[in-house]
XYZ file of C-alpha atoms in Angstrom:
661
model
C 0.044 -0.265 0.225
C 1.393 3.306 -0.930
C 1.257 6.713 0.930
C -1.513 7.396 -1.065
C -3.791 4.447 -1.600
C -4.506 3.193 -5.021
C -6.906 0.532 -5.247
C -8.793 -1.426 -7.982
C -7.480 -0.253 -11.190
C -9.641 -1.101 -13.953
C -9.362 -2.629 -16.744
C -7.518 -5.521 -15.156
C -7.791 -8.757 -16.554
C -7.192 -11.927 -14.677
C -5.272 -9.739 -11.597
C -3.051 -8.454 -14.516
C -1.700 -11.883 -15.492
C -3.563 -11.366 -19.028
C -3.248 -7.945 -20.890
C -6.278 -5.744 -21.437
C -6.716 -4.931 -25.067
C -7.200 -2.198 -27.678
C -6.190 -1.108 -30.883
C -4.213 1.875 -32.164
C -5.814 4.961 -31.186
C -9.207 3.443 -29.822
C -10.048 5.336 -26.679
C -11.150 3.464 -23.641
C -11.289 4.099 -19.492
C -8.999 3.655 -16.912
C -10.657 3.654 -13.605
C -9.395 3.509 -9.772
C -9.996 4.014 -6.272
C -7.682 6.831 -4.910
C -7.882 8.452 -1.526
C -6.377 9.368 1.643
C -6.172 10.178 4.956
C -7.441 13.345 6.467
C -8.848 16.247 4.532
C -5.970 17.510 2.108
C -6.291 17.317 -1.418
C -5.540 13.914 -3.413
C -5.319 13.765 -7.214
C -4.297 11.016 -9.507
C -2.803 10.459 -12.951
C -2.709 7.486 -15.594
C 1.003 6.780 -16.996
C 0.741 4.931 -19.995
C 4.166 3.515 -21.291
C 4.879 2.923 -24.999
C 7.003 0.078 -26.252
C 10.158 1.952 -26.374
C 9.760 3.280 -23.016
C 8.174 6.515 -23.122
C 5.457 7.961 -21.032
C 2.323 9.763 -21.320
C 0.650 11.083 -18.324
C -2.692 11.590 -18.552
C -4.738 13.439 -15.677
C -7.481 11.521 -14.167
C -11.091 12.924 -12.827
C -12.849 12.275 -9.640
C -16.074 11.120 -10.865
C -17.641 9.822 -7.488
C -16.189 11.970 -4.706
C -18.260 9.756 -2.223
C -16.695 6.459 -3.479
C -13.276 7.972 -4.433
C -13.908 6.755 -7.957
C -11.409 8.487 -10.348
C -11.443 8.129 -14.319
C -10.031 9.271 -17.498
C -10.259 8.077 -21.083
C -6.736 7.013 -22.811
C -5.560 5.807 -26.267
C -2.386 4.430 -27.204
C -1.091 5.547 -31.087
C 0.882 2.557 -32.091
C 1.421 -1.172 -32.001
C 2.755 -3.413 -29.473
C 2.955 -4.082 -25.714
C 2.464 -1.501 -23.474
C 1.948 -1.034 -19.731
C -0.448 1.538 -17.570
C -0.529 2.391 -13.873
C -2.216 4.748 -11.960
C -0.199 7.161 -9.472
C -2.069 8.563 -6.533
C -0.591 11.752 -5.126
C -1.350 14.878 -2.674
C -1.950 17.921 -4.188
C -0.326 20.970 -2.397
C -1.942 23.597 -4.396
C -5.413 22.188 -4.273
C -5.182 21.921 -0.594
C -3.951 25.397 -0.437
C -6.604 26.590 -2.966
C -9.495 25.141 -0.689
C -8.032 26.409 2.506
C -7.204 29.689 1.357
C -10.545 30.422 -0.431
C -12.429 29.936 2.933
C -9.903 31.697 5.142
C -9.124 34.334 3.362
C -12.908 35.349 2.630
C -13.260 34.891 6.624
C -10.178 37.146 6.932
C -8.483 34.257 9.415
C -4.846 33.928 9.049
C -5.164 35.787 5.736
C -1.370 36.917 5.288
C -0.516 33.361 6.242
C -2.406 31.841 3.772
C -0.917 34.157 1.188
C 2.343 33.293 2.191
C 1.484 29.481 2.137
C 0.389 30.067 -1.608
C 3.788 31.765 -2.372
C 5.509 28.710 -1.120
C 3.496 26.352 -2.999
C 3.870 28.144 -6.356
C 7.823 28.630 -5.750
C 8.145 24.804 -4.946
C 6.173 24.565 -8.091
C 8.779 26.560 -10.234
C 11.711 24.825 -8.425
C 10.963 21.084 -8.811
C 8.963 21.050 -11.897
C 10.507 21.528 -15.357
C 8.234 23.882 -17.263
C 8.279 26.096 -20.671
C 8.871 29.655 -20.444
C 5.527 30.577 -20.843
C 4.632 28.433 -17.862
C 7.000 29.722 -15.630
C 5.926 33.263 -16.357
C 2.331 32.462 -15.369
C 3.286 31.036 -12.079
C 6.111 33.833 -11.456
C 3.169 36.459 -12.107
C 0.987 34.538 -9.475
C 3.464 35.009 -6.713
C 4.416 38.591 -7.686
C 0.761 39.202 -7.115
C 0.588 37.403 -3.757
C 3.328 39.512 -2.549
C 1.823 42.763 -3.790
C 0.645 44.218 -0.369
C -0.624 47.137 -2.053
C -3.464 45.216 -3.360
C -6.654 43.951 -1.419
C -5.978 40.254 -0.250
C -9.040 38.970 -2.253
C -7.246 40.224 -5.653
C -3.888 38.706 -4.446
C -5.416 35.353 -3.807
C -7.431 35.703 -7.077
C -4.506 36.358 -9.084
C -3.262 32.801 -7.603
C -6.312 31.286 -8.673
C -6.441 32.155 -12.227
C -7.508 29.903 -14.868
C -3.957 30.148 -16.287
C -2.426 29.079 -13.100
C -5.101 26.132 -13.151
C -4.341 24.932 -16.594
C -0.524 25.203 -15.952
C -0.536 23.046 -12.889
C -2.994 20.663 -14.386
C -0.568 20.163 -16.975
C 2.448 20.213 -15.275
C 1.284 19.678 -11.630
C 3.452 19.604 -7.970
C 2.886 16.188 -6.730
C 3.874 15.214 -3.127
C 3.893 11.173 -2.017
C 3.378 9.723 -5.475
C 2.130 6.354 -5.030
C 2.087 4.321 -8.034
C 0.010 1.015 -8.461
C 1.831 -1.953 -10.273
C 2.016 -1.644 -14.274
C -0.578 -3.263 -15.974
C 0.030 -5.080 -19.766
C -1.804 -3.782 -22.630
C -1.580 -5.229 -25.932
C -2.455 -2.702 -28.567
C -3.239 -4.434 -32.312
C -4.001 -3.608 -35.597
C -7.547 -2.203 -36.442
C -8.904 -5.321 -37.929
C -8.543 -6.901 -34.704
C -11.403 -4.662 -33.695
C -13.284 -3.819 -36.986
C -14.063 -5.585 -40.108
C -17.276 -7.123 -42.436
C -16.638 -10.384 -43.050
C -18.165 -12.591 -45.815
C -18.391 -16.511 -45.866
C -18.094 -18.743 -48.600
C -17.464 -22.525 -49.466
C -15.290 -22.316 -52.635
C -16.456 -25.627 -53.847
C -20.141 -23.784 -54.516
C -18.740 -20.610 -56.261
C -18.376 -21.799 -59.852
C -20.158 -25.522 -59.260
C -22.114 -26.343 -62.248
C -24.867 -29.195 -62.318
C -25.237 -30.992 -65.670
C -28.910 -30.775 -66.246
C -29.331 -34.060 -68.335
C -27.244 -36.388 -65.937
C -27.641 -34.382 -62.312
C -24.047 -34.704 -61.843
C -21.874 -31.425 -60.168
C -18.595 -30.009 -61.175
C -16.959 -28.654 -58.120
C -16.334 -25.126 -58.186
C -12.178 -24.390 -57.622
C -9.954 -21.788 -56.388
C -9.994 -20.103 -59.378
C -13.723 -20.025 -60.062
C -14.169 -18.935 -56.376
C -11.763 -15.645 -57.255
C -14.426 -14.909 -59.814
C -16.713 -13.926 -57.091
C -14.272 -11.785 -55.203
C -15.207 -8.461 -57.343
C -18.819 -8.806 -56.140
C -17.698 -9.080 -52.567
C -15.385 -6.438 -52.798
C -18.020 -4.225 -54.230
C -20.549 -5.110 -51.312
C -17.733 -3.415 -49.306
C -16.704 -6.538 -47.227
C -13.253 -6.600 -45.615
C -12.356 -10.296 -45.159
C -13.578 -13.061 -47.302
C -13.707 -16.200 -45.204
C -13.203 -19.972 -46.678
C -14.534 -22.879 -45.012
C -12.031 -25.603 -45.084
C -10.603 -26.530 -48.283
C -8.603 -29.585 -47.558
C -8.882 -33.046 -48.759
C -12.319 -34.743 -47.396
C -12.609 -38.365 -46.109
C -14.759 -41.119 -47.636
C -15.325 -43.120 -44.769
C -18.499 -42.386 -42.845
C -19.189 -39.349 -45.485
C -22.328 -37.477 -44.845
C -25.015 -37.091 -47.723
C -27.465 -34.270 -48.460
C -28.913 -33.046 -45.070
C -26.653 -34.696 -42.897
C -27.731 -38.163 -44.118
C -25.504 -41.338 -43.366
C -26.025 -42.553 -46.903
C -24.224 -40.489 -48.919
C -23.715 -41.528 -52.746
C -20.496 -41.772 -55.068
C -20.889 -38.301 -56.037
C -21.829 -36.492 -52.934
C -18.764 -34.267 -51.895
C -19.154 -34.770 -48.112
C -18.415 -32.335 -45.194
C -15.468 -30.229 -45.535
C -15.072 -30.328 -41.882
C -14.267 -33.934 -42.277
C -10.785 -33.221 -42.878
C -7.876 -35.328 -44.579
C -7.810 -38.175 -47.154
C -5.070 -39.771 -49.060
C -4.601 -37.028 -50.467
C -3.255 -35.305 -47.790
C -4.582 -33.272 -44.332
C -4.641 -29.712 -42.914
C -1.712 -28.945 -45.002
C -3.226 -30.163 -48.290
C -5.715 -28.541 -50.578
C -8.458 -30.734 -52.101
C -7.671 -31.638 -55.492
C -10.980 -30.564 -56.940
C -9.891 -26.937 -55.625
C -6.770 -26.788 -57.232
C -3.378 -26.464 -56.228
C -1.075 -24.022 -53.760
C -0.702 -21.959 -56.997
C -4.198 -21.612 -57.466
C -4.709 -20.635 -53.444
C -1.847 -17.954 -53.877
C -3.659 -16.555 -56.831
C -6.862 -16.421 -55.004
C -4.975 -14.632 -52.129
C -3.426 -12.231 -54.531
C -6.773 -11.315 -56.106
C -8.315 -10.741 -52.727
C -5.605 -8.395 -52.060
C -6.037 -6.539 -55.107
C -9.203 -5.846 -54.275
C -8.877 -4.677 -50.666
C -9.766 -8.030 -49.147
C -8.047 -10.207 -46.522
C -8.489 -13.752 -46.750
C -9.469 -15.734 -43.255
C -9.054 -19.505 -43.290
C -11.216 -22.064 -41.663
C -9.126 -24.091 -38.914
C -11.058 -27.058 -37.576
C -8.640 -29.137 -35.548
C -10.508 -32.572 -36.036
C -10.011 -35.606 -38.795
C -12.017 -37.954 -41.005
C -11.060 -41.296 -40.467
C -9.103 -41.344 -43.687
C -6.753 -38.427 -42.417
C -2.910 -39.373 -42.462
C -2.870 -38.595 -38.720
C -4.824 -41.463 -37.841
C -2.609 -44.223 -39.150
C 0.824 -41.950 -38.465
C -0.349 -40.899 -34.970
C -3.092 -42.840 -33.611
C -2.213 -41.344 -30.183
C -3.447 -38.136 -31.154
C -7.049 -39.432 -30.561
C -9.383 -40.802 -28.099
C -9.530 -44.846 -28.030
C -12.613 -46.519 -26.742
C -12.951 -49.659 -24.599
C -13.725 -51.578 -27.650
C -10.894 -50.293 -29.245
C -12.402 -48.115 -31.886
C -11.447 -44.347 -32.075
C -14.476 -42.106 -30.683
C -15.914 -39.790 -33.133
C -17.448 -36.343 -32.648
C -20.670 -36.263 -30.530
C -22.697 -33.220 -28.878
C -25.777 -34.986 -28.118
C -28.360 -35.666 -30.066
C -26.050 -34.603 -32.582
C -23.606 -36.993 -34.039
C -20.595 -36.821 -36.352
C -19.609 -40.092 -37.670
C -17.290 -38.648 -40.259
C -14.926 -36.844 -37.691
C -12.440 -38.053 -35.149
C -11.776 -35.070 -32.630
C -7.962 -34.777 -31.583
C -6.836 -35.604 -28.521
C -3.871 -33.521 -27.322
C -3.417 -35.143 -23.657
C -1.648 -38.140 -24.987
C 1.397 -36.628 -26.770
C 1.251 -32.509 -26.159
C 4.604 -31.989 -27.512
C 4.077 -33.787 -30.686
C 0.638 -32.595 -31.129
C 1.341 -29.093 -30.469
C 4.632 -28.886 -32.613
C 2.505 -30.561 -35.774
C -0.176 -27.983 -35.256
C 2.259 -24.961 -35.279
C 3.763 -26.361 -38.179
C 0.478 -26.562 -39.802
C -0.401 -22.934 -39.287
C 2.720 -21.787 -40.418
C 2.374 -23.455 -43.976
C -1.061 -21.147 -44.579
C 0.709 -18.074 -43.077
C 3.529 -18.346 -45.830
C 0.836 -18.532 -48.063
C -0.401 -14.974 -47.262
C -3.171 -15.839 -44.616
C -2.967 -13.598 -41.720
C -6.573 -14.296 -40.262
C -7.930 -17.737 -38.919
C -11.463 -18.607 -37.823
C -11.212 -21.363 -35.566
C -13.836 -23.820 -35.481
C -15.115 -25.188 -32.091
C -11.846 -24.085 -30.149
C -13.780 -25.015 -26.806
C -13.468 -28.368 -27.503
C -9.825 -28.175 -27.313
C -7.499 -27.351 -24.176
C -7.249 -23.469 -23.438
C -3.534 -23.970 -22.555
C -2.973 -25.220 -26.140
C -4.551 -22.158 -27.758
C -2.693 -19.927 -25.223
C 0.629 -21.493 -26.494
C -0.085 -21.495 -29.826
C -1.457 -17.955 -30.282
C 1.383 -16.663 -28.415
C 4.377 -18.714 -30.153
C 2.689 -17.317 -33.750
C 2.602 -13.782 -32.322
C 6.342 -14.023 -31.667
C 6.990 -13.804 -35.309
C 3.797 -12.796 -36.743
C 2.325 -10.110 -34.613
C -0.502 -9.319 -36.737
C -2.279 -12.589 -37.005
C -5.682 -12.666 -35.923
C -7.826 -15.124 -34.565
C -11.594 -15.446 -34.460
C -13.082 -18.059 -32.060
C -16.328 -19.993 -33.095
C -17.259 -20.964 -29.592
C -21.164 -21.138 -28.960
C -20.689 -22.277 -25.500
C -20.782 -21.175 -21.901
C -19.541 -17.841 -21.131
C -16.696 -18.803 -18.838
C -15.208 -20.791 -21.857
C -15.752 -17.875 -24.184
C -14.426 -15.201 -22.195
C -11.306 -17.352 -21.055
C -10.603 -17.900 -24.710
C -10.678 -14.196 -25.376
C -8.233 -13.597 -22.608
C -5.694 -16.341 -23.791
C -5.193 -14.565 -27.088
C -8.410 -14.940 -29.162
C -8.864 -11.434 -30.771
C -12.388 -11.998 -31.738
C -15.394 -14.090 -30.473
C -18.519 -15.266 -31.955
C -21.326 -14.350 -29.805
C -25.059 -15.486 -28.949
C -26.553 -12.480 -31.103
C -28.259 -14.872 -33.199
C -30.517 -15.934 -30.399
C -30.847 -12.353 -29.213
C -33.780 -10.923 -30.425
C -35.870 -9.006 -28.089
C -35.140 -5.558 -27.063
C -34.364 -6.315 -23.529
C -31.946 -9.156 -24.126
C -30.054 -7.259 -27.088
C -29.488 -4.340 -24.841
C -28.563 -6.293 -21.858
C -25.978 -8.251 -24.055
C -24.566 -5.692 -25.902
C -24.035 -3.855 -22.687
C -22.377 -6.499 -21.402
C -19.981 -6.639 -23.928
C -19.308 -3.338 -24.480
C -18.487 -3.047 -20.558
C -15.738 -4.683 -18.573
C -15.459 -7.488 -20.963
C -14.431 -5.339 -23.917
C -11.224 -4.954 -22.095
C -10.219 -8.459 -23.802
C -13.266 -9.765 -25.884
C -14.293 -8.617 -28.967
C -17.466 -9.648 -30.271
C -18.520 -10.893 -33.738
C -22.010 -10.598 -34.856
C -23.619 -13.196 -37.456
C -27.220 -13.004 -38.394
C -26.889 -16.510 -39.868
C -24.063 -18.822 -40.598
C -23.886 -22.243 -42.136
C -24.759 -24.067 -39.048
C -27.268 -21.521 -37.801
C -30.767 -20.525 -39.343
C -33.050 -19.217 -35.992
C -36.750 -19.168 -36.365
C -36.856 -15.534 -36.344
C -34.913 -15.618 -39.901
C -37.082 -18.417 -40.800
C -40.160 -16.732 -40.471
C -39.333 -12.939 -40.455
C -39.322 -12.143 -44.326
C -37.218 -9.513 -45.837
C -37.710 -7.348 -42.948
C -36.234 -9.738 -40.668
C -33.340 -10.064 -42.807
C -32.487 -6.407 -43.376
C -33.132 -5.799 -39.472
C -30.620 -8.434 -38.372
C -27.852 -7.343 -40.831
C -28.254 -3.641 -39.893
C -27.971 -4.350 -36.162
C -25.087 -6.717 -36.472
C -23.373 -3.893 -38.438
C -23.617 -1.017 -36.141
C -24.310 -2.686 -32.698
C -20.575 -3.910 -32.830
C -17.613 -3.021 -34.919
C -17.023 -6.590 -36.237
C -19.981 -8.704 -38.068
C -19.920 -11.605 -40.814
C -22.497 -12.575 -43.484
C -22.736 -16.052 -45.100
C -22.950 -16.387 -48.720
C -26.679 -16.386 -49.674
C -27.983 -14.052 -46.972
C -28.665 -11.439 -50.189
C -31.218 -13.994 -51.053
C -32.624 -14.511 -47.696
C -32.203 -18.348 -47.903
C -34.823 -18.953 -45.200
C -36.016 -22.385 -45.510
C -34.953 -24.750 -42.478
C -34.403 -28.532 -42.374
C -37.028 -29.913 -40.495
C -36.412 -30.261 -36.862
C -32.958 -28.240 -37.151
C -31.922 -24.477 -36.988
C -29.883 -24.887 -40.310
C -30.662 -24.636 -43.599
C -32.374 -27.350 -45.865
C -30.096 -28.711 -48.572
C -27.136 -27.618 -46.413
C -24.095 -26.439 -48.311
C -22.207 -28.012 -45.695
C -23.144 -31.456 -47.395
C -23.491 -30.517 -51.105
C -22.700 -28.198 -53.564
C -24.847 -25.227 -54.201
C -24.954 -23.043 -57.489
C -26.877 -19.542 -56.488
C -26.926 -18.682 -60.045
C -25.581 -15.086 -58.692
C -25.833 -13.557 -62.391
C -29.819 -13.662 -62.498
C -29.617 -10.833 -59.599
C -26.938 -8.908 -61.497
C -28.096 -5.983 -63.574
C -30.071 -7.516 -66.887
C -30.662 -10.354 -64.976
C -34.135 -11.769 -64.636
C -34.139 -11.809 -61.026
C -32.742 -7.941 -60.896
C -33.471 -6.147 -57.667
C -34.318 -9.155 -55.715
C -31.204 -9.255 -53.749
C -30.244 -7.652 -50.623
C -26.475 -7.126 -52.131
C -27.483 -3.478 -52.734
C -28.516 -3.123 -48.920
C -25.240 -4.743 -47.536
C -23.240 -2.516 -49.868
C -24.886 0.486 -47.987
C -24.490 -0.760 -44.582
C -20.562 -1.184 -45.115
C -20.584 1.980 -46.913
C -21.938 3.557 -43.714
C -19.603 1.601 -41.562
C -16.549 3.171 -43.499
C -17.823 6.625 -43.634
C -18.355 6.619 -39.993
C -15.577 5.953 -37.592
C -18.186 6.138 -34.664
C -19.233 2.677 -35.835
C -15.416 1.323 -35.761
C -15.658 1.169 -31.755
C -17.318 -1.230 -29.300
C -17.403 0.800 -26.169
C -18.963 3.881 -26.959
C -22.585 2.919 -27.365
C -25.623 4.430 -25.490
C -29.000 2.930 -25.643
C -31.976 5.651 -25.574
C -35.471 5.003 -24.172
C -38.323 4.271 -26.309
C -41.725 3.907 -25.091
C -42.522 0.960 -27.338
C -40.769 -2.343 -26.400
C -40.321 -3.513 -29.727
C -38.309 -0.266 -30.944
C -34.687 -0.155 -29.952
C -32.575 3.018 -30.301
C -28.715 3.499 -29.852
C -26.241 5.767 -30.782
C -22.315 5.592 -31.322
C -20.165 8.925 -30.901
C -16.684 9.267 -31.284
C -14.555 12.602 -31.612
C -12.466 12.916 -34.490
C -8.988 14.449 -34.974
C -10.368 17.665 -36.059
C -12.351 18.063 -32.793
C -15.820 17.386 -34.471
C -17.990 14.625 -33.385
C -19.194 11.701 -35.676
C -22.578 10.707 -34.318
C -24.530 7.755 -35.898
C -27.922 6.942 -34.039
C -29.986 3.935 -35.098
C -33.504 3.071 -34.261
C -34.799 -0.443 -35.034
C -38.286 -1.882 -35.153
C -37.426 -5.497 -33.602
C -40.962 -6.756 -34.925
C -40.504 -8.001 -38.696
C -44.338 -8.186 -39.218
C -45.862 -5.092 -38.161
C -45.072 -1.286 -38.688
C -45.052 0.422 -35.398
C -44.705 3.924 -34.319
C -43.387 5.541 -30.861
C -41.426 8.265 -29.258
C -37.462 8.084 -28.762
C -36.457 9.841 -25.643
C -32.671 10.819 -26.604
C -30.031 11.273 -23.963
C -28.864 14.605 -25.667
C -25.339 14.828 -23.272
C -24.617 11.520 -24.439
C -24.780 12.800 -27.747
C -22.426 16.161 -26.780
C -25.770 18.017 -27.030
C -27.517 20.163 -24.642
C -30.856 18.939 -23.406
C -32.812 21.865 -25.428
C -30.337 21.586 -28.190
C -31.748 20.350 -31.779
C -29.835 18.084 -34.312
C -30.018 17.494 -38.078
C -31.013 13.909 -38.766
C -30.022 12.228 -42.201
C -31.266 8.919 -42.662
C -28.302 7.059 -44.253
C -30.641 4.657 -45.747
C -33.532 6.269 -47.279
C -31.901 9.962 -47.653
C -34.515 11.765 -45.886
C -33.794 14.696 -43.369
C -35.430 15.594 -40.571
C -34.884 18.156 -37.522
C -34.702 16.407 -34.170
C -34.568 17.413 -30.626
C -34.786 15.147 -27.215
C -38.261 13.731 -28.010
C -38.612 11.962 -31.604
C -41.620 10.345 -33.416
C -40.604 7.371 -35.358
C -42.591 5.019 -37.528
C -40.821 1.833 -38.889
C -41.769 -1.361 -40.204
C -42.110 -3.651 -43.096
C -44.134 -1.216 -44.990
C -41.201 1.389 -45.607
C -37.838 0.387 -43.736
C -37.203 -1.549 -40.166
C -34.262 0.421 -39.442
C -33.284 4.334 -39.310
C -29.121 4.734 -39.574
C -28.999 8.384 -38.797
C -26.003 10.753 -38.968
C -26.722 13.301 -36.394
C -25.339 16.853 -36.199
C -25.799 19.532 -34.026
C -28.159 22.502 -35.500
């Protein structure tokens, strides 16, 4: 315990054993409890230390005097490992200011108090280095305090001048400085927090079915590359590939997860491995590494990063099964256990077991990841990481980061909160979430507040309205309004969101008894005939591609949507209408403010009144703002109370650019 107690510094992840996280220039709040005995004034400062050892001192503000809570907002301006600490200190000037203000006004010990002020300011001049203009400000104050020709109140006021306050706020005189311990901060690249993902099955992009024989010809990495311009035109940042490796034939799944696969059924790409190779190989139908390199290069030309799906599991035909049987779980009857998540069974998949030979298994996984890094992949979406040891992920991610700190990992872990949070703490930059199942206003607001609160120090959510595994009843029966709504919310509630190919076509029919699409692309090819929806096609205009493009344009144009922790929810009279805002102060001092109002009922047009929290928008309660809907191009003048009407008859969501009038 220091001379000035400093306690409960936040954020503090696992008692400081793991870093808090941010991206370059992302603002976040540091808070602490700072106090002292008696009545002398106390103050606090955050010290942010860059990777090269340079320090930035940021003054804190007491936001709750009764609880001694101090806060400030900081940001780090470069990548790497930083630290931060809170320093509590006794403030001689503030102590004198308080006492002198009372005593001089009451004419008690007046000259003594003025002399005390001289002593404090002379110490501030002697003990703290200052520029010439700062020295002049304090010297003028000392001269005024000594000027007995002036009334005591005037002499005092000169020493309390705003210029004196400003100088001592920037370069304070600090006694009994008491630092907390240094806490780690990992500052990563922007894509770790912000991005729009688009998921494809490469084998479907360019797949062709012979109308006479019914046989399919697989798409390839080359034909998948032909889809990239459309993905880039919609404004996505990342194209995510489901597994592209050879697929086993033993227990191969047929259409709709059946067990009777025909000789031409392609099987699940998650049943990885065949005599053609394993996780470090490419399915022969898709092409070669030369084709993969061409795909990555084309994506880069279009401003897209490539994310690869890493599924650490094997088909019974994977080379690992014969070469390393110790890497699997053997049951009492001598057979290898296949994957199960009752009532679901995955007979075509053997989970890896890392406990029998951790050194060997860890080393092989690291070698395999390096293969794809060497071919230009810097983002990995990890399938079911919660089924592998947490210590393995901690080791792997840290080992990769030692030589490739720009690699990003997304955890597809739909599991209990403790595991999801721990995976984020040990290194995963991003995490899938429960967004798909949060539909009511109260549960969305509660969940996003949780994600944007303390958890945001280490866990960055990725919102997906649907995936190849998920098609909720809301999406099955909500109609086009639901598909617009859920995309718009995913794109604006959090900085990273994802869309599964076919979302543009509102593919909403589920396999009976399951929350996933019928004729699922996991088990068969799918030719979506994209050309029919393009200009001149017979289905032109019957796609949400233009809507998704507009969402991504809005996201790119508005930096406030690039952050997570800057969200504010606003009260609305109707429980089916949700309103929230994001505000960010830009380098030029202006505020970028986006207001989103969404009707969560996809079946009905609803009208209600929003009660805007004007101070949260940087405005006074009686100010007016210019509201421009970035979806419909309509404009209004809004104040504290706003009438809205939204629904399938018009648009389910307002995305409003707000500016002070």
